[in-house]
PDB file of C-alpha atoms in Angstrom:
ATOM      1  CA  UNK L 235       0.000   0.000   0.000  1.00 62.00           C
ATOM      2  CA  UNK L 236       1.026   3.557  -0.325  1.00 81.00           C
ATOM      3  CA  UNK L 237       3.980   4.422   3.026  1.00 90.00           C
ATOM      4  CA  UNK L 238       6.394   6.867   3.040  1.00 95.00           C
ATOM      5  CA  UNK L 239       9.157   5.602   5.665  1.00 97.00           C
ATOM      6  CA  UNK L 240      11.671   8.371   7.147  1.00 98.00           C
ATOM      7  CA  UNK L 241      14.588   7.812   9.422  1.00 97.00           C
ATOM      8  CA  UNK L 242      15.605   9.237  11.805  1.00 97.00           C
ATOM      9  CA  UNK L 243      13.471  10.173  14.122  1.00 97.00           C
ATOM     10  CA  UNK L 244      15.457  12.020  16.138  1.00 97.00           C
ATOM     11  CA  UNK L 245      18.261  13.718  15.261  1.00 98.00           C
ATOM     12  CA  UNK L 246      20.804  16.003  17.510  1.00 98.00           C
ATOM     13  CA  UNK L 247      23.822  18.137  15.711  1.00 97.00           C
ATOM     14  CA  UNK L 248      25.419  21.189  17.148  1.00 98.00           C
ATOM     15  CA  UNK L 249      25.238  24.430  15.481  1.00 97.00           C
ATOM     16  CA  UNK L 250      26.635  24.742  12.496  1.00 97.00           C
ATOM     17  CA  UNK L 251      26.493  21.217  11.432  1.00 97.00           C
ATOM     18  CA  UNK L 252      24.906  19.571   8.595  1.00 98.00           C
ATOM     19  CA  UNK L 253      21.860  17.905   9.063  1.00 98.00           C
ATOM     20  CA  UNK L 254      20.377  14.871   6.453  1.00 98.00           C
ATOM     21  CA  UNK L 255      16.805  13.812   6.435  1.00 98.00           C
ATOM     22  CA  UNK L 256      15.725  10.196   4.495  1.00 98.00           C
ATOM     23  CA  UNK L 257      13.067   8.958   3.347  1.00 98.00           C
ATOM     24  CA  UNK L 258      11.615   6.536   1.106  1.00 97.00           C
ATOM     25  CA  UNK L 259       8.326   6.243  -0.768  1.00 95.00           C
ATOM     26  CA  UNK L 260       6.715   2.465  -1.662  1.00 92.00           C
ATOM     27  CA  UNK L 261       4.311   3.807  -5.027  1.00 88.00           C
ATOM     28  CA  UNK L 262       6.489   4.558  -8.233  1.00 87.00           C
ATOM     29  CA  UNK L 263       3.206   6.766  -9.554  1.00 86.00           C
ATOM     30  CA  UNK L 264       4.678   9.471  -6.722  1.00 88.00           C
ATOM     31  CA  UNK L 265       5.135  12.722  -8.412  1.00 88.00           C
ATOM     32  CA  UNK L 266       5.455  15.690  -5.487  1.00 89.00           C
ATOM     33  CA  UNK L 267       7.397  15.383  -2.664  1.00 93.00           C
ATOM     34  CA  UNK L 268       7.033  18.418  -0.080  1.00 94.00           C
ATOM     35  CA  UNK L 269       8.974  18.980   3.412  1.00 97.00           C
ATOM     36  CA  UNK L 270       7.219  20.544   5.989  1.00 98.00           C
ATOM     37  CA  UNK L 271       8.339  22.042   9.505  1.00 98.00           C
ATOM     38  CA  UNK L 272       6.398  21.907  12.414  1.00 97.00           C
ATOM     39  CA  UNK L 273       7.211  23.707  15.345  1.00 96.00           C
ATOM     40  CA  UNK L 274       5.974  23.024  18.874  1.00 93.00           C
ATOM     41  CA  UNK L 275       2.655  23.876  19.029  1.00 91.00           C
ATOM     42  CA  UNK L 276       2.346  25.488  15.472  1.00 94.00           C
ATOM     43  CA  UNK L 277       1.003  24.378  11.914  1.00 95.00           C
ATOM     44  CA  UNK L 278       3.514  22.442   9.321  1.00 96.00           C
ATOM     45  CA  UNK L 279       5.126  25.130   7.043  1.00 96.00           C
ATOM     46  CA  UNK L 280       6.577  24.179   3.730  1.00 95.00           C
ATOM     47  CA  UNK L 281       9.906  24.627   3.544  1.00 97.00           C
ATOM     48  CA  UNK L 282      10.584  22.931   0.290  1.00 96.00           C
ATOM     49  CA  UNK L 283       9.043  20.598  -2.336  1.00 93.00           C
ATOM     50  CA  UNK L 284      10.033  18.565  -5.365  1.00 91.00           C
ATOM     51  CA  UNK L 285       8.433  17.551  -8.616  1.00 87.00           C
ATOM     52  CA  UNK L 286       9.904  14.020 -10.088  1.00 81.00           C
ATOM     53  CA  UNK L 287      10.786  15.711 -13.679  1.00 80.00           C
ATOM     54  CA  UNK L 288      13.891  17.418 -10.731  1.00 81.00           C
ATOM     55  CA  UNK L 289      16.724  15.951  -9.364  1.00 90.00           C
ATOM     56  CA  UNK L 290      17.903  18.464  -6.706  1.00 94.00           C
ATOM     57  CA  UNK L 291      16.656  21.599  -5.738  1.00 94.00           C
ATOM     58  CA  UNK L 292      17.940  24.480  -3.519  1.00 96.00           C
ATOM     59  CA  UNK L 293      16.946  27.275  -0.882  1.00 94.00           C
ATOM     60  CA  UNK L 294      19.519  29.244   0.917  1.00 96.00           C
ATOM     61  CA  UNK L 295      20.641  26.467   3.327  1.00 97.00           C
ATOM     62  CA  UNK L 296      18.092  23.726   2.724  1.00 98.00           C
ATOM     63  CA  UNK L 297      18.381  21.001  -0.473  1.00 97.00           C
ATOM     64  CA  UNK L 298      16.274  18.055  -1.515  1.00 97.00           C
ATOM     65  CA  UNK L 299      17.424  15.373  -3.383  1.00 97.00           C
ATOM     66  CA  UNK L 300      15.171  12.873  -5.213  1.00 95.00           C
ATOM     67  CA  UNK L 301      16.138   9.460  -6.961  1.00 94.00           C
ATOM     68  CA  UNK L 302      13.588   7.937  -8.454  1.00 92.00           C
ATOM     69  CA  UNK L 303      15.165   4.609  -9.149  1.00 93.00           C
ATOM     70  CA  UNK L 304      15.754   4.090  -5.499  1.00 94.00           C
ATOM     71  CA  UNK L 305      12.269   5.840  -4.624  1.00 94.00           C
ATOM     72  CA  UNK L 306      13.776   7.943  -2.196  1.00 95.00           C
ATOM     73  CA  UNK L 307      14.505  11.527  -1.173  1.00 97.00           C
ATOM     74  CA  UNK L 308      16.281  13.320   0.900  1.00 98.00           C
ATOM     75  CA  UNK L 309      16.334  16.672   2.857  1.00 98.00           C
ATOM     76  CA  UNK L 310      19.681  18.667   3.550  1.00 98.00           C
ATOM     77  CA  UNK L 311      20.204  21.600   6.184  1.00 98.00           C
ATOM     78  CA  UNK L 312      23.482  23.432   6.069  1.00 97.00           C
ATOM     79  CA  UNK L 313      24.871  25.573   8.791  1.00 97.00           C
ATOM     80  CA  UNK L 314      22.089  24.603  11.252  1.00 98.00           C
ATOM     81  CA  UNK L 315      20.853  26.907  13.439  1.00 97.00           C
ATOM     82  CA  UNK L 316      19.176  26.758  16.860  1.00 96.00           C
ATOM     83  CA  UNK L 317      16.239  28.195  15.319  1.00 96.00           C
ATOM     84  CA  UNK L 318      16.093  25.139  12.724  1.00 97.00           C
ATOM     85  CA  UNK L 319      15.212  22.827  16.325  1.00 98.00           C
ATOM     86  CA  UNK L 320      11.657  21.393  15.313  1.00 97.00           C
ATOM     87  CA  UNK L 321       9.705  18.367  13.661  1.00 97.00           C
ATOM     88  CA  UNK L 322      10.463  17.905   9.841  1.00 98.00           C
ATOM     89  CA  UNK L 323       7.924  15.725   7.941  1.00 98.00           C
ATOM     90  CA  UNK L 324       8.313  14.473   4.753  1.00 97.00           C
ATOM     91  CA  UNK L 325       5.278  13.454   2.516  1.00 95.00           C
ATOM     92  CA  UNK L 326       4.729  12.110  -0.787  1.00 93.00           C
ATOM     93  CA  UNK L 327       1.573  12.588  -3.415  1.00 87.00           C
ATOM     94  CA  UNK L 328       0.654   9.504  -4.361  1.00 73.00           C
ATOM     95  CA  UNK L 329      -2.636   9.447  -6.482  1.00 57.00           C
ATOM     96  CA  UNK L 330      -2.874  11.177  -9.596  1.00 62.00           C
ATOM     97  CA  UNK L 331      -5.888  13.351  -9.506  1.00 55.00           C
ATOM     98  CA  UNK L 332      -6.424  14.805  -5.869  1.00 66.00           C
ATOM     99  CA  UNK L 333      -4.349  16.362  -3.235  1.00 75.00           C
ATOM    100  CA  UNK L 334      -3.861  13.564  -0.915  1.00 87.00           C
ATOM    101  CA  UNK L 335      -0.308  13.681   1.197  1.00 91.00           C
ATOM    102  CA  UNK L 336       1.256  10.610   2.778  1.00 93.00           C
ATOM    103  CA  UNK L 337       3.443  11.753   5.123  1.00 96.00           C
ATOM    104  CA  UNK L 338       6.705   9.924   6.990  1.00 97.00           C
ATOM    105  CA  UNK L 339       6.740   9.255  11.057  1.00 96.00           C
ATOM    106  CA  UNK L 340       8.363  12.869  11.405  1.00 97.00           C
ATOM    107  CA  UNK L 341      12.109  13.435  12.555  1.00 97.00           C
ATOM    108  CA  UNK L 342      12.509  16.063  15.835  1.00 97.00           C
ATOM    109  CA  UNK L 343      15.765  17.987  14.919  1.00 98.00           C
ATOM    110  CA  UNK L 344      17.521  19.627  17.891  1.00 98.00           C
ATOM    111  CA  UNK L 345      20.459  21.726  17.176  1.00 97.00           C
ATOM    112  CA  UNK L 346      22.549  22.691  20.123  1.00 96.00           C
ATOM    113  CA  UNK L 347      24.093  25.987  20.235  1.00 93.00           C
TER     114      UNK L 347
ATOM    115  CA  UNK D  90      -3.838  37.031   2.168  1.00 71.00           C
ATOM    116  CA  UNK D  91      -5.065  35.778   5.350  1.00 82.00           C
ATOM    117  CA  UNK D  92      -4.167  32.200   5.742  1.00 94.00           C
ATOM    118  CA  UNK D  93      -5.956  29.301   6.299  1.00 97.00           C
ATOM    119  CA  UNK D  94      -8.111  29.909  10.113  1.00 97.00           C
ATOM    120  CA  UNK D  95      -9.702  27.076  11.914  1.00 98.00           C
ATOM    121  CA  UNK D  96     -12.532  26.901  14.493  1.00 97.00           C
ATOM    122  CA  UNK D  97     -12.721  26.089  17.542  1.00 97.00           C
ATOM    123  CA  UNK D  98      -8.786  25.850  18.297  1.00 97.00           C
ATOM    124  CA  UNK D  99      -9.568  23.963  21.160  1.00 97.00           C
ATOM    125  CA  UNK D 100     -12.288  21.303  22.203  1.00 96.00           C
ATOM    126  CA  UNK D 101     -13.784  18.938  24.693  1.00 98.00           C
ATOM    127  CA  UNK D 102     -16.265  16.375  24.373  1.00 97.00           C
ATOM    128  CA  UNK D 103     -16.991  13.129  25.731  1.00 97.00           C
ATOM    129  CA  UNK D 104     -17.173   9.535  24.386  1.00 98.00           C
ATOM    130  CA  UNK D 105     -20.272   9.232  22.456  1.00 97.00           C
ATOM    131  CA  UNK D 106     -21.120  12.511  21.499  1.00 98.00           C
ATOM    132  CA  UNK D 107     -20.841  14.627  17.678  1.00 98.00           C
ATOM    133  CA  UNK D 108     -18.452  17.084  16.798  1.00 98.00           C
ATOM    134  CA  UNK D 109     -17.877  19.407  13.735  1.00 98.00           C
ATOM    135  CA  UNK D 110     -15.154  21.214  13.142  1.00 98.00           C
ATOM    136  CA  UNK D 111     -14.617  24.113  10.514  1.00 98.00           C
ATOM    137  CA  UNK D 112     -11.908  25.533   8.287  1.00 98.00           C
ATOM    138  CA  UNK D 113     -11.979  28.517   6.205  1.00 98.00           C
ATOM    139  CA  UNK D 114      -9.050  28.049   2.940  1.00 96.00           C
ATOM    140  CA  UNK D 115      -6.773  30.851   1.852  1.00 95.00           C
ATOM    141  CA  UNK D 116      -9.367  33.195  -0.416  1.00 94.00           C
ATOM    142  CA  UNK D 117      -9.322  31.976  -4.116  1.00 91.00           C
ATOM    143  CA  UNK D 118      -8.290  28.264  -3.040  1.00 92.00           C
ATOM    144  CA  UNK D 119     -10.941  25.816  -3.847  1.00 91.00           C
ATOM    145  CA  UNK D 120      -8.992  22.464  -2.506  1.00 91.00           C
ATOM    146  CA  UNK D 121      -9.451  21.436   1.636  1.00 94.00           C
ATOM    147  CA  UNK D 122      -7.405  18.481   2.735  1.00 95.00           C
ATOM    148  CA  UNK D 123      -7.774  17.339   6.364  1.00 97.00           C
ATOM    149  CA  UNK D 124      -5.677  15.583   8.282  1.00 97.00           C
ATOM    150  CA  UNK D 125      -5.521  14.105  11.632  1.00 98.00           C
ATOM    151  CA  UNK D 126      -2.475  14.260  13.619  1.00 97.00           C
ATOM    152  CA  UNK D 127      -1.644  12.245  16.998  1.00 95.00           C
ATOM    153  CA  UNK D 128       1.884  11.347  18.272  1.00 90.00           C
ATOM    154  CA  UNK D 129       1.543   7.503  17.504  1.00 86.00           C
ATOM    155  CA  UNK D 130       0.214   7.886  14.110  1.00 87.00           C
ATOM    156  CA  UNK D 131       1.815  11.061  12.507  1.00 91.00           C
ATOM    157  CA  UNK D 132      -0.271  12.651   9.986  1.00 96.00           C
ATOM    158  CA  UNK D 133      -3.053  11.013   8.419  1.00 96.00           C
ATOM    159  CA  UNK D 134      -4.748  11.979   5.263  1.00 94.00           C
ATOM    160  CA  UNK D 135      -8.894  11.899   6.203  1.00 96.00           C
ATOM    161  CA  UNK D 136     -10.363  13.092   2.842  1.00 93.00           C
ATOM    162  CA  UNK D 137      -9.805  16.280   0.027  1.00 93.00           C
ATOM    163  CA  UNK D 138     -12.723  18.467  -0.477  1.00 93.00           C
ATOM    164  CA  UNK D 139     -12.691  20.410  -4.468  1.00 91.00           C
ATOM    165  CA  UNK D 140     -15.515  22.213  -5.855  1.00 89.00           C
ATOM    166  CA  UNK D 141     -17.787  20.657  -3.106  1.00 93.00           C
ATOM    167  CA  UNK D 142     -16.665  17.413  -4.442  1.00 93.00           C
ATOM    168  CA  UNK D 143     -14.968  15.004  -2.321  1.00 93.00           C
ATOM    169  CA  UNK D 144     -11.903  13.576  -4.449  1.00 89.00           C
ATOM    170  CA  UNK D 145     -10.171  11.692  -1.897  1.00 86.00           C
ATOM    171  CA  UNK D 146     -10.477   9.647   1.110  1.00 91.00           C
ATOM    172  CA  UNK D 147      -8.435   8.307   4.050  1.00 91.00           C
ATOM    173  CA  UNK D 148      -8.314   4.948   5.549  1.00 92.00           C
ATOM    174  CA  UNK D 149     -11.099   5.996   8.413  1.00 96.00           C
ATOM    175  CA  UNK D 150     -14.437   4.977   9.425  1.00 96.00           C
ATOM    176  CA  UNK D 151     -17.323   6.137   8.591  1.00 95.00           C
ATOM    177  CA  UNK D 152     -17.958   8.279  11.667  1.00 97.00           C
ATOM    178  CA  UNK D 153     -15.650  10.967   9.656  1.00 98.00           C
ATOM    179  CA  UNK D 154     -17.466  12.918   7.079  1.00 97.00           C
ATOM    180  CA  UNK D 155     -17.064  15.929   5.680  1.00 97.00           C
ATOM    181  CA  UNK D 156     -18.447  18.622   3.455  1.00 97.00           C
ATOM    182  CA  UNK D 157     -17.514  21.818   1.311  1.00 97.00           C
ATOM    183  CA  UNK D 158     -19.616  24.644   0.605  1.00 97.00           C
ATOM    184  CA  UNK D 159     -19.589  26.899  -2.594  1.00 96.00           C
ATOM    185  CA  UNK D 160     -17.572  29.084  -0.820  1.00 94.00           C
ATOM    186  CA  UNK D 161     -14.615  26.253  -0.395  1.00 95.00           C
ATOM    187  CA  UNK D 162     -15.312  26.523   3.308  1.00 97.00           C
ATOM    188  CA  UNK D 163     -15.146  23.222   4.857  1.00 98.00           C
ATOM    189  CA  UNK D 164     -16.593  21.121   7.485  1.00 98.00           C
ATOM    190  CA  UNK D 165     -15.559  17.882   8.978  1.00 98.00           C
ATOM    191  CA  UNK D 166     -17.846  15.939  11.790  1.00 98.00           C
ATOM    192  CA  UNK D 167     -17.081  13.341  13.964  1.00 98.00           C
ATOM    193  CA  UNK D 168     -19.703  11.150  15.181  1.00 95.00           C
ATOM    194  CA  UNK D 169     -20.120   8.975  18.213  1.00 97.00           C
ATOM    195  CA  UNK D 170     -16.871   9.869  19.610  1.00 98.00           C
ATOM    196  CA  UNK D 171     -14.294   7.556  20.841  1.00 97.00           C
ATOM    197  CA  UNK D 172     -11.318   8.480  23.649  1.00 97.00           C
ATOM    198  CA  UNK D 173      -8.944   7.683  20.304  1.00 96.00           C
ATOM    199  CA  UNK D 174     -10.530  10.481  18.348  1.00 97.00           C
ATOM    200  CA  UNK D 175      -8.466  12.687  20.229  1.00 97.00           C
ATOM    201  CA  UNK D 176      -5.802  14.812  18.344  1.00 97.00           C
ATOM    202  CA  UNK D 177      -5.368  17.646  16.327  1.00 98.00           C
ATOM    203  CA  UNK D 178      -6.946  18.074  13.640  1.00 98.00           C
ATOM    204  CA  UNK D 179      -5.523  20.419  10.510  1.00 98.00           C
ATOM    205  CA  UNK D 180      -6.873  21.313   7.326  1.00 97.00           C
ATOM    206  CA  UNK D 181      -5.255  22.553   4.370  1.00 96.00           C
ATOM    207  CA  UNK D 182      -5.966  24.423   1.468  1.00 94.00           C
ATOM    208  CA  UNK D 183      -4.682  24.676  -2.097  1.00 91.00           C
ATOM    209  CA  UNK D 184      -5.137  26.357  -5.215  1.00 86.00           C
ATOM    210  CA  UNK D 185      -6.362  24.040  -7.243  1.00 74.00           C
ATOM    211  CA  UNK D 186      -6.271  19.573  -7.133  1.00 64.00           C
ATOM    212  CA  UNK D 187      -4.171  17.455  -8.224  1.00 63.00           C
ATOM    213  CA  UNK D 188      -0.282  16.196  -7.181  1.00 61.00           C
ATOM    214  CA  UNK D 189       1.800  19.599  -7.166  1.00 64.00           C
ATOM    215  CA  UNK D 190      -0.757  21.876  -5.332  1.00 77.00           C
ATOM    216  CA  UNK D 191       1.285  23.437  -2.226  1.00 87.00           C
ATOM    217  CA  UNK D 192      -0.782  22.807   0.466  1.00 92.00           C
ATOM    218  CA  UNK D 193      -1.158  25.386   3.784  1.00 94.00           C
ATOM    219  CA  UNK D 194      -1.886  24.472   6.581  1.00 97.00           C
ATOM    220  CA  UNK D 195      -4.178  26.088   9.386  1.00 97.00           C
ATOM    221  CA  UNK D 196      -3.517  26.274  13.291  1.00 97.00           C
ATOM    222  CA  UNK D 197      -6.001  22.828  13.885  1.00 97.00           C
ATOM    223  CA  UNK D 198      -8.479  22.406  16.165  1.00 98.00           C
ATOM    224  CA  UNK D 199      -7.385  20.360  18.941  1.00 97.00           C
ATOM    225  CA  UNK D 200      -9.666  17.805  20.020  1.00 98.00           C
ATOM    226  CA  UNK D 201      -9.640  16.140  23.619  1.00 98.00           C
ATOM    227  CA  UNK D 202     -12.010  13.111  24.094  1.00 98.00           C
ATOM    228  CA  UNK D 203     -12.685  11.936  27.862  1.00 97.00           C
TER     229      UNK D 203
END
Protein backbone atom coordinates (compact mmCIF):
# COMPACT_ATOMS: atom_id res chain seq x y z
CA UNK A 1 0.00 0.00 0.00
CA UNK A 2 1.03 3.56 -0.33
CA UNK A 3 3.98 4.42 3.03
CA UNK A 4 6.39 6.87 3.04
CA UNK A 5 9.16 5.60 5.66
CA UNK A 6 11.67 8.37 7.15
CA UNK A 7 14.59 7.81 9.42
CA UNK A 8 15.61 9.24 11.81
CA UNK A 9 13.47 10.17 14.12
CA UNK A 10 15.46 12.02 16.14
CA UNK A 11 18.26 13.72 15.26
CA UNK A 12 20.80 16.00 17.51
CA UNK A 13 23.82 18.14 15.71
CA UNK A 14 25.42 21.19 17.15
CA UNK A 15 25.24 24.43 15.48
CA UNK A 16 26.63 24.74 12.50
CA UNK A 17 26.49 21.22 11.43
CA UNK A 18 24.91 19.57 8.60
CA UNK A 19 21.86 17.90 9.06
CA UNK A 20 20.38 14.87 6.45
CA UNK A 21 16.81 13.81 6.44
CA UNK A 22 15.73 10.20 4.50
CA UNK A 23 13.07 8.96 3.35
CA UNK A 24 11.61 6.54 1.11
CA UNK A 25 8.33 6.24 -0.77
CA UNK A 26 6.72 2.47 -1.66
CA UNK A 27 4.31 3.81 -5.03
CA UNK A 28 6.49 4.56 -8.23
CA UNK A 29 3.21 6.77 -9.55
CA UNK A 30 4.68 9.47 -6.72
CA UNK A 31 5.14 12.72 -8.41
CA UNK A 32 5.45 15.69 -5.49
CA UNK A 33 7.40 15.38 -2.66
CA UNK A 34 7.03 18.42 -0.08
CA UNK A 35 8.97 18.98 3.41
CA UNK A 36 7.22 20.54 5.99
CA UNK A 37 8.34 22.04 9.51
CA UNK A 38 6.40 21.91 12.41
CA UNK A 39 7.21 23.71 15.34
CA UNK A 40 5.97 23.02 18.87
CA UNK A 41 2.65 23.88 19.03
CA UNK A 42 2.35 25.49 15.47
CA UNK A 43 1.00 24.38 11.91
CA UNK A 44 3.51 22.44 9.32
CA UNK A 45 5.13 25.13 7.04
CA UNK A 46 6.58 24.18 3.73
CA UNK A 47 9.91 24.63 3.54
CA UNK A 48 10.58 22.93 0.29
CA UNK A 49 9.04 20.60 -2.34
CA UNK A 50 10.03 18.57 -5.37
CA UNK A 51 8.43 17.55 -8.62
CA UNK A 52 9.90 14.02 -10.09
CA UNK A 53 10.79 15.71 -13.68
CA UNK A 54 13.89 17.42 -10.73
CA UNK A 55 16.72 15.95 -9.36
CA UNK A 56 17.90 18.46 -6.71
CA UNK A 57 16.66 21.60 -5.74
CA UNK A 58 17.94 24.48 -3.52
CA UNK A 59 16.95 27.27 -0.88
CA UNK A 60 19.52 29.24 0.92
CA UNK A 61 20.64 26.47 3.33
CA UNK A 62 18.09 23.73 2.72
CA UNK A 63 18.38 21.00 -0.47
CA UNK A 64 16.27 18.05 -1.51
CA UNK A 65 17.42 15.37 -3.38
CA UNK A 66 15.17 12.87 -5.21
CA UNK A 67 16.14 9.46 -6.96
CA UNK A 68 13.59 7.94 -8.45
CA UNK A 69 15.17 4.61 -9.15
CA UNK A 70 15.75 4.09 -5.50
CA UNK A 71 12.27 5.84 -4.62
CA UNK A 72 13.78 7.94 -2.20
CA UNK A 73 14.51 11.53 -1.17
CA UNK A 74 16.28 13.32 0.90
CA UNK A 75 16.33 16.67 2.86
CA UNK A 76 19.68 18.67 3.55
CA UNK A 77 20.20 21.60 6.18
CA UNK A 78 23.48 23.43 6.07
CA UNK A 79 24.87 25.57 8.79
CA UNK A 80 22.09 24.60 11.25
CA UNK A 81 20.85 26.91 13.44
CA UNK A 82 19.18 26.76 16.86
CA UNK A 83 16.24 28.19 15.32
CA UNK A 84 16.09 25.14 12.72
CA UNK A 85 15.21 22.83 16.32
CA UNK A 86 11.66 21.39 15.31
CA UNK A 87 9.70 18.37 13.66
CA UNK A 88 10.46 17.91 9.84
CA UNK A 89 7.92 15.73 7.94
CA UNK A 90 8.31 14.47 4.75
CA UNK A 91 5.28 13.45 2.52
CA UNK A 92 4.73 12.11 -0.79
CA UNK A 93 1.57 12.59 -3.41
CA UNK A 94 0.65 9.50 -4.36
CA UNK A 95 -2.64 9.45 -6.48
CA UNK A 96 -2.87 11.18 -9.60
CA UNK A 97 -5.89 13.35 -9.51
CA UNK A 98 -6.42 14.80 -5.87
CA UNK A 99 -4.35 16.36 -3.24
CA UNK A 100 -3.86 13.56 -0.91
CA UNK A 101 -0.31 13.68 1.20
CA UNK A 102 1.26 10.61 2.78
CA UNK A 103 3.44 11.75 5.12
CA UNK A 104 6.71 9.92 6.99
CA UNK A 105 6.74 9.25 11.06
CA UNK A 106 8.36 12.87 11.41
CA UNK A 107 12.11 13.44 12.56
CA UNK A 108 12.51 16.06 15.84
CA UNK A 109 15.77 17.99 14.92
CA UNK A 110 17.52 19.63 17.89
CA UNK A 111 20.46 21.73 17.18
CA UNK A 112 22.55 22.69 20.12
CA UNK A 113 24.09 25.99 20.23
CA UNK B 1 -3.84 37.03 2.17
CA UNK B 2 -5.07 35.78 5.35
CA UNK B 3 -4.17 32.20 5.74
CA UNK B 4 -5.96 29.30 6.30
CA UNK B 5 -8.11 29.91 10.11
CA UNK B 6 -9.70 27.08 11.91
CA UNK B 7 -12.53 26.90 14.49
CA UNK B 8 -12.72 26.09 17.54
CA UNK B 9 -8.79 25.85 18.30
CA UNK B 10 -9.57 23.96 21.16
CA UNK B 11 -12.29 21.30 22.20
CA UNK B 12 -13.78 18.94 24.69
CA UNK B 13 -16.27 16.38 24.37
CA UNK B 14 -16.99 13.13 25.73
CA UNK B 15 -17.17 9.54 24.39
CA UNK B 16 -20.27 9.23 22.46
CA UNK B 17 -21.12 12.51 21.50
CA UNK B 18 -20.84 14.63 17.68
CA UNK B 19 -18.45 17.08 16.80
CA UNK B 20 -17.88 19.41 13.74
CA UNK B 21 -15.15 21.21 13.14
CA UNK B 22 -14.62 24.11 10.51
CA UNK B 23 -11.91 25.53 8.29
CA UNK B 24 -11.98 28.52 6.21
CA UNK B 25 -9.05 28.05 2.94
CA UNK B 26 -6.77 30.85 1.85
CA UNK B 27 -9.37 33.20 -0.42
CA UNK B 28 -9.32 31.98 -4.12
CA UNK B 29 -8.29 28.26 -3.04
CA UNK B 30 -10.94 25.82 -3.85
CA UNK B 31 -8.99 22.46 -2.51
CA UNK B 32 -9.45 21.44 1.64
CA UNK B 33 -7.41 18.48 2.73
CA UNK B 34 -7.77 17.34 6.36
CA UNK B 35 -5.68 15.58 8.28
CA UNK B 36 -5.52 14.10 11.63
CA UNK B 37 -2.48 14.26 13.62
CA UNK B 38 -1.64 12.24 17.00
CA UNK B 39 1.88 11.35 18.27
CA UNK B 40 1.54 7.50 17.50
CA UNK B 41 0.21 7.89 14.11
CA UNK B 42 1.82 11.06 12.51
CA UNK B 43 -0.27 12.65 9.99
CA UNK B 44 -3.05 11.01 8.42
CA UNK B 45 -4.75 11.98 5.26
CA UNK B 46 -8.89 11.90 6.20
CA UNK B 47 -10.36 13.09 2.84
CA UNK B 48 -9.80 16.28 0.03
CA UNK B 49 -12.72 18.47 -0.48
CA UNK B 50 -12.69 20.41 -4.47
CA UNK B 51 -15.52 22.21 -5.85
CA UNK B 52 -17.79 20.66 -3.11
CA UNK B 53 -16.66 17.41 -4.44
CA UNK B 54 -14.97 15.00 -2.32
CA UNK B 55 -11.90 13.58 -4.45
CA UNK B 56 -10.17 11.69 -1.90
CA UNK B 57 -10.48 9.65 1.11
CA UNK B 58 -8.44 8.31 4.05
CA UNK B 59 -8.31 4.95 5.55
CA UNK B 60 -11.10 6.00 8.41
CA UNK B 61 -14.44 4.98 9.43
CA UNK B 62 -17.32 6.14 8.59
CA UNK B 63 -17.96 8.28 11.67
CA UNK B 64 -15.65 10.97 9.66
CA UNK B 65 -17.47 12.92 7.08
CA UNK B 66 -17.06 15.93 5.68
CA UNK B 67 -18.45 18.62 3.46
CA UNK B 68 -17.51 21.82 1.31
CA UNK B 69 -19.62 24.64 0.61
CA UNK B 70 -19.59 26.90 -2.59
CA UNK B 71 -17.57 29.08 -0.82
CA UNK B 72 -14.62 26.25 -0.40
CA UNK B 73 -15.31 26.52 3.31
CA UNK B 74 -15.15 23.22 4.86
CA UNK B 75 -16.59 21.12 7.48
CA UNK B 76 -15.56 17.88 8.98
CA UNK B 77 -17.85 15.94 11.79
CA UNK B 78 -17.08 13.34 13.96
CA UNK B 79 -19.70 11.15 15.18
CA UNK B 80 -20.12 8.97 18.21
CA UNK B 81 -16.87 9.87 19.61
CA UNK B 82 -14.29 7.56 20.84
CA UNK B 83 -11.32 8.48 23.65
CA UNK B 84 -8.94 7.68 20.30
CA UNK B 85 -10.53 10.48 18.35
CA UNK B 86 -8.47 12.69 20.23
CA UNK B 87 -5.80 14.81 18.34
CA UNK B 88 -5.37 17.65 16.33
CA UNK B 89 -6.95 18.07 13.64
CA UNK B 90 -5.52 20.42 10.51
CA UNK B 91 -6.87 21.31 7.33
CA UNK B 92 -5.25 22.55 4.37
CA UNK B 93 -5.97 24.42 1.47
CA UNK B 94 -4.68 24.68 -2.10
CA UNK B 95 -5.14 26.36 -5.22
CA UNK B 96 -6.36 24.04 -7.24
CA UNK B 97 -6.27 19.57 -7.13
CA UNK B 98 -4.17 17.46 -8.22
CA UNK B 99 -0.28 16.20 -7.18
CA UNK B 100 1.80 19.60 -7.17
CA UNK B 101 -0.76 21.88 -5.33
CA UNK B 102 1.29 23.44 -2.23
CA UNK B 103 -0.78 22.81 0.47
CA UNK B 104 -1.16 25.39 3.78
CA UNK B 105 -1.89 24.47 6.58
CA UNK B 106 -4.18 26.09 9.39
CA UNK B 107 -3.52 26.27 13.29
CA UNK B 108 -6.00 22.83 13.89
CA UNK B 109 -8.48 22.41 16.16
CA UNK B 110 -7.39 20.36 18.94
CA UNK B 111 -9.67 17.81 20.02
CA UNK B 112 -9.64 16.14 23.62
CA UNK B 113 -12.01 13.11 24.09
CA UNK B 114 -12.69 11.94 27.86
Amino acid sequence: GENVEQHPSTLSVQEGDSAVIKCTYSDSASNYFPWYKQELGKRPQLIIDIRSNVGEKKDQRIAVTLNKTAKHFSLHITETQPEDSAVYFCAASISSNTGKLIFGQGTTLQVKP
Amino acid sequence: KAGVTQTPRYLIKTRGQQVTLSCSPISGHRSVSWYQQTPGQGLQFLFEYFSETQRNKGNFPGRFSGRQFSNSRSEMNVSTLELGDSALYLCASSLETGPGGTQYFGPGTRLLVL
